[in-house]
CSV table of N, CA and C in Angstrom, one decimal:
chain,number,residue,atom,x,y,z
A,1,UNK,N,-206.6,61.2,107.4
A,1,UNK,CA,-206.4,60.1,106.5
A,1,UNK,C,-205.3,59.2,106.9
A,2,UNK,N,-205.3,58.0,106.3
A,2,UNK,CA,-204.3,57.0,106.7
A,2,UNK,C,-202.9,57.5,106.1
A,3,UNK,N,-203.0,58.2,105.0
A,3,UNK,CA,-201.7,58.7,104.5
A,3,UNK,C,-201.0,59.6,105.4
A,4,UNK,N,-201.8,60.5,106.0
A,4,UNK,CA,-201.2,61.5,107.0
A,4,UNK,C,-200.6,60.7,108.2
A,5,UNK,N,-201.3,59.7,108.6
A,5,UNK,CA,-200.8,58.9,109.8
A,5,UNK,C,-199.5,58.1,109.4
A,6,UNK,N,-199.5,57.5,108.2
A,6,UNK,CA,-198.4,56.7,107.7
A,6,UNK,C,-197.2,57.6,107.4
A,7,UNK,N,-197.4,58.8,107.0
A,7,UNK,CA,-196.2,59.7,106.7
A,7,UNK,C,-195.3,59.8,107.9
A,8,UNK,N,-195.8,59.7,109.1
A,8,UNK,CA,-194.9,59.8,110.3
A,8,UNK,C,-193.9,58.7,110.3
A,9,UNK,N,-194.1,57.6,109.5
A,9,UNK,CA,-193.2,56.4,109.5
A,9,UNK,C,-192.6,56.2,108.2
A,10,UNK,N,-192.6,57.3,107.4
A,10,UNK,CA,-192.0,57.2,106.0
A,10,UNK,C,-190.6,56.7,106.0
A,11,UNK,N,-190.3,55.7,105.2
A,11,UNK,CA,-189.0,55.1,105.1
A,11,UNK,C,-188.5,54.3,106.2
A,12,UNK,N,-189.3,54.0,107.2
A,12,UNK,CA,-188.9,53.2,108.4
A,12,UNK,C,-188.9,51.7,108.1
A,13,UNK,N,-189.4,51.2,107.0
A,13,UNK,CA,-189.3,49.8,106.6
A,13,UNK,C,-190.2,49.0,107.6
A,14,UNK,N,-191.2,49.6,108.2
A,14,UNK,CA,-192.1,48.8,109.1
A,14,UNK,C,-193.1,48.0,108.3
A,15,UNK,N,-193.7,47.0,109.0
A,15,UNK,CA,-194.7,46.2,108.4
A,15,UNK,C,-196.1,46.9,108.6
A,16,UNK,N,-196.8,47.0,107.5
A,16,UNK,CA,-198.1,47.6,107.5
A,16,UNK,C,-199.1,46.7,106.9
A,17,UNK,N,-200.1,46.2,107.8
A,17,UNK,CA,-201.1,45.3,107.3
A,17,UNK,C,-202.4,46.1,107.1
A,18,UNK,N,-202.9,45.9,105.9
A,18,UNK,CA,-204.1,46.7,105.5
A,18,UNK,C,-205.1,45.8,104.7
A,19,UNK,N,-206.4,46.0,104.8
A,19,UNK,CA,-207.3,45.2,104.1
A,19,UNK,C,-207.9,46.0,102.9
A,20,UNK,N,-207.5,47.2,102.7
A,20,UNK,CA,-207.9,48.0,101.5
A,20,UNK,C,-206.6,48.2,100.7
A,21,UNK,N,-206.8,47.8,99.4
A,21,UNK,CA,-205.6,47.8,98.5
A,21,UNK,C,-205.0,49.2,98.4
A,22,UNK,N,-205.8,50.2,98.2
A,22,UNK,CA,-205.3,51.5,97.9
A,22,UNK,C,-204.5,52.0,99.1
A,23,UNK,N,-204.9,51.7,100.3
A,23,UNK,CA,-204.2,52.1,101.5
A,23,UNK,C,-202.9,51.3,101.7
A,24,UNK,N,-202.9,50.0,101.3
A,24,UNK,CA,-201.7,49.2,101.3
A,24,UNK,C,-200.7,49.8,100.3
A,25,UNK,N,-201.2,50.3,99.2
A,25,UNK,CA,-200.3,50.9,98.2
A,25,UNK,C,-199.7,52.2,98.7
A,26,UNK,N,-200.5,53.0,99.4
A,26,UNK,CA,-200.0,54.2,100.0
A,26,UNK,C,-198.8,53.9,101.0
A,27,UNK,N,-199.0,52.9,101.8
A,27,UNK,CA,-197.9,52.5,102.7
A,27,UNK,C,-196.7,52.1,102.0
A,28,UNK,N,-196.9,51.3,100.9
A,28,UNK,CA,-195.7,50.9,100.1
A,28,UNK,C,-195.0,52.1,99.5
A,29,UNK,N,-195.7,53.0,99.0
A,29,UNK,CA,-195.1,54.2,98.4
A,29,UNK,C,-194.3,55.0,99.4
A,30,UNK,N,-194.7,54.9,100.7
A,30,UNK,CA,-194.0,55.6,101.8
A,30,UNK,C,-192.9,54.8,102.3
A,31,UNK,N,-192.6,53.6,101.8
A,31,UNK,CA,-191.4,52.8,102.2
A,31,UNK,C,-191.8,51.8,103.3
A,32,UNK,N,-193.0,51.6,103.5
A,32,UNK,CA,-193.4,50.5,104.5
A,32,UNK,C,-193.5,49.2,103.8
A,33,UNK,N,-193.4,48.1,104.5
A,33,UNK,CA,-193.6,46.8,104.0
A,33,UNK,C,-195.1,46.5,104.1
A,34,UNK,N,-195.8,46.8,103.0
A,34,UNK,CA,-197.3,46.6,103.0
A,34,UNK,C,-197.7,45.2,102.8
A,35,UNK,N,-198.6,44.7,103.6
A,35,UNK,CA,-199.2,43.4,103.4
A,35,UNK,C,-200.7,43.7,103.3
A,36,UNK,N,-201.2,43.3,102.1
A,36,UNK,CA,-202.6,43.5,101.8
A,36,UNK,C,-203.3,42.2,102.1
A,37,UNK,N,-204.3,42.3,103.1
A,37,UNK,CA,-205.1,41.1,103.4
A,37,UNK,C,-206.3,41.0,102.4
A,38,UNK,N,-206.1,40.1,101.5
A,38,UNK,CA,-207.2,39.9,100.5
A,38,UNK,C,-208.4,39.3,101.1
A,39,UNK,N,-209.6,39.6,100.5
A,39,UNK,CA,-210.8,39.0,100.9
A,39,UNK,C,-211.8,39.1,99.7
A,40,UNK,N,-212.9,38.5,99.8
A,40,UNK,CA,-213.8,38.4,98.7
A,40,UNK,C,-214.3,39.8,98.2
A,41,UNK,N,-214.3,40.7,99.1
A,41,UNK,CA,-214.8,42.1,98.7
A,41,UNK,C,-213.7,42.9,98.0
A,42,UNK,N,-212.4,42.4,98.1
A,42,UNK,CA,-211.3,43.1,97.5
A,42,UNK,C,-210.5,42.2,96.7
A,43,UNK,N,-210.8,41.8,95.5
A,43,UNK,CA,-210.1,40.9,94.7
A,43,UNK,C,-208.7,41.4,94.4
A,44,UNK,N,-207.7,40.6,94.0
A,44,UNK,CA,-206.4,41.0,93.7
A,44,UNK,C,-206.4,42.0,92.5
A,45,UNK,N,-205.6,43.1,92.6
A,45,UNK,CA,-205.6,44.1,91.6
A,45,UNK,C,-204.7,43.7,90.4
A,46,UNK,N,-203.5,43.1,90.7
A,46,UNK,CA,-202.7,42.7,89.6
A,46,UNK,C,-201.7,41.6,90.1
A,47,UNK,N,-201.2,40.8,89.2
A,47,UNK,CA,-200.3,39.7,89.6
A,47,UNK,C,-198.9,40.2,89.9
A,48,UNK,N,-198.5,41.3,89.4
A,48,UNK,CA,-197.1,41.8,89.6
A,48,UNK,C,-197.0,43.0,90.5
A,49,UNK,N,-198.0,43.2,91.4
A,49,UNK,CA,-198.0,44.3,92.3
A,49,UNK,C,-196.8,44.2,93.3
A,50,UNK,N,-196.3,45.3,93.8
A,50,UNK,CA,-195.2,45.3,94.7
A,50,UNK,C,-195.6,45.0,96.2
A,51,UNK,N,-196.9,44.8,96.4
A,51,UNK,CA,-197.4,44.6,97.7
A,51,UNK,C,-197.5,43.1,98.0
A,52,UNK,N,-197.1,42.7,99.2
A,52,UNK,CA,-197.3,41.3,99.7
A,52,UNK,C,-198.8,41.1,99.9
A,53,UNK,N,-199.3,40.0,99.4
A,53,UNK,CA,-200.7,39.7,99.5
A,53,UNK,C,-200.8,38.5,100.4
A,54,UNK,N,-201.8,38.5,101.3
A,54,UNK,CA,-202.1,37.4,102.2
A,54,UNK,C,-203.6,37.1,102.3
A,55,UNK,N,-203.9,35.8,102.5
A,55,UNK,CA,-205.3,35.4,102.6
A,55,UNK,C,-205.8,35.3,104.0
A,56,UNK,N,-204.8,35.2,105.0
A,56,UNK,CA,-205.2,35.0,106.4
A,56,UNK,C,-204.0,35.4,107.3
A,57,UNK,N,-204.3,35.4,108.6
A,57,UNK,CA,-203.3,35.8,109.5
A,57,UNK,C,-202.1,34.9,109.6
A,58,UNK,N,-202.3,33.6,109.3
A,58,UNK,CA,-201.2,32.7,109.4
A,58,UNK,C,-200.2,33.0,108.3
A,59,UNK,N,-200.6,33.4,107.1
A,59,UNK,CA,-199.7,33.8,106.0
A,59,UNK,C,-198.9,35.0,106.5
A,60,UNK,N,-199.6,35.9,107.1
A,60,UNK,CA,-198.9,37.2,107.6
A,60,UNK,C,-197.8,36.8,108.7
A,61,UNK,N,-198.2,35.9,109.6
A,61,UNK,CA,-197.3,35.4,110.6
A,61,UNK,C,-196.1,34.8,110.0
A,62,UNK,N,-196.3,33.9,109.0
A,62,UNK,CA,-195.2,33.2,108.3
A,62,UNK,C,-194.3,34.2,107.6
A,63,UNK,N,-194.8,35.2,107.0
A,63,UNK,CA,-194.0,36.2,106.3
A,63,UNK,C,-193.1,36.9,107.4
A,64,UNK,N,-193.7,37.3,108.5
A,64,UNK,CA,-193.0,38.0,109.5
A,64,UNK,C,-191.9,37.1,110.1
A,65,UNK,N,-192.2,35.9,110.3
A,65,UNK,CA,-191.2,35.0,110.9
A,65,UNK,C,-190.0,34.8,109.9
A,66,UNK,N,-190.3,34.8,108.6
A,66,UNK,CA,-189.2,34.7,107.6
A,66,UNK,C,-188.3,35.9,107.7
A,67,UNK,N,-188.8,37.0,108.0
A,67,UNK,CA,-188.0,38.2,108.1
A,67,UNK,C,-187.1,38.2,109.3
A,68,UNK,N,-187.5,37.5,110.3
A,68,UNK,CA,-186.7,37.5,111.6
A,68,UNK,C,-185.7,36.4,111.6
A,69,UNK,N,-185.6,35.6,110.5
A,69,UNK,CA,-184.6,34.5,110.5
A,69,UNK,C,-183.4,34.9,109.6
């Protein structure tokens, strides 16, 4: 499972990009910076979720670049 794989990185504050909301939430709960790639098949779950949401790779790039400055 993805949870088993992600547990190796628990608390490391790494960036985790995922297109399935439930997996992005697992990463977040393990201390990763989850970025959920939204698409038409996976509409937003809630407006105040702790997961960063992105519509495309440019948004993800811009988020990562903001972290590095």
